[in-house]
Amino acid sequence: MPELRTDRLLLRRWRDSDLEPWAEMNADPEVREHLGELLTPEQSAASVARFEEGFEERGFGWFAVEVADTGRFIGFAGLDPVDEGFAFTGVEIGWRLSRQAWGHGYATEAALAVLEFGFGTLALPEILAVTTATNVRSQAVMRRIGMTSDPADDFDDPDFPDGPLRPNVLFRIRP
């Protein structure tokens, strides 16, 4: 299975040692601000099991991200098929980092490696990104990696009731 390396990061398969810091991230209200409810440790562990199943089924998915020099787990980045129920299909790029990893350029660095993998190795014709309309930090990363949006593609996420998590924006990039 692939590992992706950048100057500062290693994107790799998940390890048991990632479960505790992953659960801590998912219990952090600031990390989950644009994602919905906080997750229990059990829900976080179940998500890692799903991530690993994705790698086994498709050969790609959500990589664990660590700082190469220290081996410190800081979150995830990767690719996943768009959830069913949306008006569009394709493969979505995403990332989620611990608060301590914010502001260091790690999300952009990881996302660029994921794009290279998606276009170079997987030969995807397009990669999408979705976030809430209020998540300006993720939208900034999307722009930095060359993605663009069209307001005509904006949509309401059917998984959320009316409120700040429902309006979403869709970004796209092609090789």
GROMACS .gro file of C-alpha atoms in nm:
model
  175
    1MET     CA    1   0.000   0.000   0.000
    2PRO     CA    2   0.123   0.347  -0.079
    3GLU     CA    3   0.294   0.587   0.157
    4LEU     CA    4   0.329   0.949   0.057
    5ARG     CA    5   0.623   1.160   0.168
    6THR     CA    6   0.676   1.533   0.160
    7ASP     CA    7   0.960   1.744   0.296
    8ARG     CA    8   0.804   1.739   0.643
    9LEU     CA    9   0.528   1.479   0.645
   10LEU     CA   10   0.462   1.109   0.609
   11LEU     CA   11   0.114   1.005   0.494
   12ARG     CA   12   0.071   0.638   0.579
   13ARG     CA   13  -0.167   0.363   0.685
   14TRP     CA   14  -0.311   0.380   1.034
   15ARG     CA   15  -0.144   0.231   1.344
   16ASP     CA   16  -0.290   0.136   1.680
   17SER     CA   17  -0.087   0.419   1.834
   18ASP     CA   18  -0.289   0.669   1.625
   19LEU     CA   19  -0.619   0.581   1.793
   20GLU     CA   20  -0.575   0.785   2.111
   21PRO     CA   21  -0.465   1.112   1.946
   22TRP     CA   22  -0.730   1.061   1.675
   23ALA     CA   23  -0.999   1.024   1.941
   24GLU     CA   24  -0.869   1.336   2.118
   25MET     CA   25  -0.895   1.532   1.791
   26ASN     CA   26  -1.252   1.414   1.737
   27ALA     CA   27  -1.346   1.519   2.090
   28ASP     CA   28  -1.211   1.871   2.033
   29PRO     CA   29  -1.494   2.120   1.963
   30GLU     CA   30  -1.265   2.345   1.757
   31VAL     CA   31  -1.152   2.059   1.533
   32ARG     CA   32  -1.513   1.943   1.488
   33GLU     CA   33  -1.656   2.295   1.444
   34HIS     CA   34  -1.743   2.241   1.076
   35LEU     CA   35  -1.801   1.865   1.097
   36GLY     CA   36  -2.085   1.813   1.340
   37GLU     CA   37  -2.107   1.639   1.673
   38LEU     CA   38  -1.806   1.536   1.877
   39LEU     CA   39  -1.713   1.169   1.845
   40THR     CA   40  -1.664   0.920   2.125
   41PRO     CA   41  -1.344   0.715   2.136
   42GLU     CA   42  -1.546   0.420   2.006
   43GLN     CA   43  -1.677   0.620   1.711
   44SER     CA   44  -1.325   0.740   1.633
   45ALA     CA   45  -1.193   0.382   1.641
   46ALA     CA   46  -1.476   0.271   1.412
   47SER     CA   47  -1.386   0.547   1.167
   48VAL     CA   48  -1.026   0.422   1.150
   49ALA     CA   49  -1.156   0.071   1.078
   50ARG     CA   50  -1.362   0.217   0.789
   51PHE     CA   51  -1.057   0.408   0.662
   52GLU     CA   52  -0.854   0.087   0.657
   53GLU     CA   53  -1.136  -0.097   0.478
   54GLY     CA   54  -1.129   0.174   0.212
   55PHE     CA   55  -0.760   0.113   0.150
   56GLU     CA   56  -0.819  -0.261   0.121
   57GLU     CA   57  -1.116  -0.220  -0.116
   58ARG     CA   58  -0.989   0.064  -0.339
   59GLY     CA   59  -0.617   0.104  -0.278
   60PHE     CA   60  -0.668   0.461  -0.152
   61GLY     CA   61  -0.838   0.637   0.133
   62TRP     CA   62  -0.768   0.855   0.436
   63PHE     CA   63  -0.399   0.843   0.528
   64ALA     CA   64  -0.276   0.903   0.880
   65VAL     CA   65  -0.045   1.207   0.875
   66GLU     CA   66   0.264   1.232   1.091
   67VAL     CA   67   0.545   1.483   1.117
   68ALA     CA   68   0.839   1.297   0.962
   69ASP     CA   69   1.110   1.431   1.196
   70THR     CA   70   0.927   1.343   1.517
   71GLY     CA   71   0.683   1.066   1.420
   72ARG     CA   72   0.406   1.269   1.587
   73PHE     CA   73   0.055   1.189   1.456
   74ILE     CA   74  -0.121   1.512   1.357
   75GLY     CA   75  -0.432   1.401   1.168
   76PHE     CA   76  -0.543   1.268   0.833
   77ALA     CA   77  -0.549   1.356   0.464
   78GLY     CA   78  -0.652   1.159   0.162
   79LEU     CA   79  -0.913   1.068  -0.093
   80ASP     CA   80  -1.254   0.907  -0.065
   81PRO     CA   81  -1.550   0.856  -0.298
   82VAL     CA   82  -1.819   1.122  -0.253
   83ASP     CA   83  -2.096   1.000  -0.023
   84GLU     CA   84  -2.416   0.878  -0.184
   85GLY     CA   85  -2.708   1.117  -0.178
   86PHE     CA   86  -2.527   1.414  -0.326
   87ALA     CA   87  -2.612   1.567  -0.664
   88PHE     CA   88  -2.257   1.500  -0.784
   89THR     CA   89  -2.022   1.203  -0.788
   90GLY     CA   90  -1.648   1.165  -0.789
   91VAL     CA   91  -1.354   1.140  -0.553
   92GLU     CA   92  -1.312   1.391  -0.274
   93ILE     CA   93  -0.991   1.516  -0.115
   94GLY     CA   94  -0.993   1.605   0.252
   95TRP     CA   95  -0.784   1.667   0.561
   96ARG     CA   96  -0.828   1.710   0.933
   97LEU     CA   97  -0.547   1.814   1.164
   98SER     CA   98  -0.510   1.857   1.537
   99ARG     CA   99  -0.522   2.216   1.657
  100GLN     CA  100  -0.152   2.200   1.748
  101ALA     CA  101  -0.076   2.136   1.378
  102TRP     CA  102  -0.274   2.435   1.249
  103GLY     CA  103  -0.090   2.730   1.101
  104HIS     CA  104   0.223   2.541   0.991
  105GLY     CA  105   0.126   2.473   0.628
  106TYR     CA  106   0.080   2.101   0.694
  107ALA     CA  107  -0.270   2.082   0.543
  108THR     CA  108  -0.152   2.239   0.218
  109GLU     CA  109   0.159   2.020   0.207
  110ALA     CA  110  -0.040   1.702   0.268
  111ALA     CA  111  -0.311   1.802   0.021
  112LEU     CA  112  -0.057   1.865  -0.255
  113ALA     CA  113   0.089   1.516  -0.199
  114VAL     CA  114  -0.261   1.367  -0.212
  115LEU     CA  115  -0.339   1.551  -0.536
  116GLU     CA  116  -0.016   1.420  -0.692
  117PHE     CA  117  -0.112   1.067  -0.586
  118GLY     CA  118  -0.469   1.105  -0.714
  119PHE     CA  119  -0.371   1.238  -1.055
  120GLY     CA  120  -0.036   1.065  -1.101
  121THR     CA  121  -0.093   0.719  -0.952
  122LEU     CA  122  -0.470   0.681  -0.967
  123ALA     CA  123  -0.514   0.878  -1.292
  124LEU     CA  124  -0.829   1.046  -1.163
  125PRO     CA  125  -0.988   1.286  -1.413
  126GLU     CA  126  -1.099   1.530  -1.140
  127ILE     CA  127  -1.078   1.568  -0.764
  128LEU     CA  128  -1.346   1.743  -0.559
  129ALA     CA  129  -1.346   1.905  -0.216
  130VAL     CA  130  -1.645   1.991  -0.001
  131THR     CA  131  -1.671   2.200   0.312
  132THR     CA  132  -1.918   2.419   0.493
  133ALA     CA  133  -1.963   2.769   0.359
  134THR     CA  134  -1.828   2.903   0.690
  135ASN     CA  135  -1.506   2.697   0.689
  136VAL     CA  136  -1.281   2.965   0.545
  137ARG     CA  137  -0.960   2.792   0.663
  138SER     CA  138  -1.027   2.480   0.455
  139GLN     CA  139  -1.142   2.692   0.162
  140ALA     CA  140  -0.809   2.879   0.179
  141VAL     CA  141  -0.623   2.547   0.156
  142MET     CA  142  -0.839   2.447  -0.140
  143ARG     CA  143  -0.745   2.768  -0.319
  144ARG     CA  144  -0.374   2.731  -0.232
  145ILE     CA  145  -0.364   2.387  -0.394
  146GLY     CA  146  -0.523   2.521  -0.711
  147MET     CA  147  -0.885   2.424  -0.663
  148THR     CA  148  -1.165   2.652  -0.783
  149SER     CA  149  -1.531   2.685  -0.699
  150ASP     CA  150  -1.839   2.798  -0.884
  151PRO     CA  151  -2.119   2.942  -0.669
  152ALA     CA  152  -2.364   2.752  -0.892
  153ASP     CA  153  -2.223   2.430  -0.740
  154ASP     CA  154  -2.289   2.534  -0.379
  155PHE     CA  155  -2.543   2.310  -0.208
  156ASP     CA  156  -2.715   2.221   0.118
  157ASP     CA  157  -2.579   1.906   0.281
  158PRO     CA  158  -2.880   1.675   0.327
  159ASP     CA  159  -2.717   1.515   0.633
  160PHE     CA  160  -2.755   1.833   0.840
  161PRO     CA  161  -3.062   2.027   0.955
  162ASP     CA  162  -3.094   2.398   0.889
  163GLY     CA  163  -2.802   2.577   1.050
  164PRO     CA  164  -2.438   2.666   0.989
  165LEU     CA  165  -2.333   2.315   0.881
  166ARG     CA  166  -2.594   2.279   0.607
  167PRO     CA  167  -2.470   2.529   0.339
  168ASN     CA  168  -2.167   2.380   0.162
  169VAL     CA  169  -1.930   2.479  -0.114
  170LEU     CA  170  -1.785   2.249  -0.379
  171PHE     CA  171  -1.434   2.294  -0.516
  172ARG     CA  172  -1.284   2.115  -0.817
  173ILE     CA  173  -0.947   2.055  -0.976
  174ARG     CA  174  -0.835   1.868  -1.287
  175PRO     CA  175  -0.485   1.756  -1.377
   0.00000   0.00000   0.00000
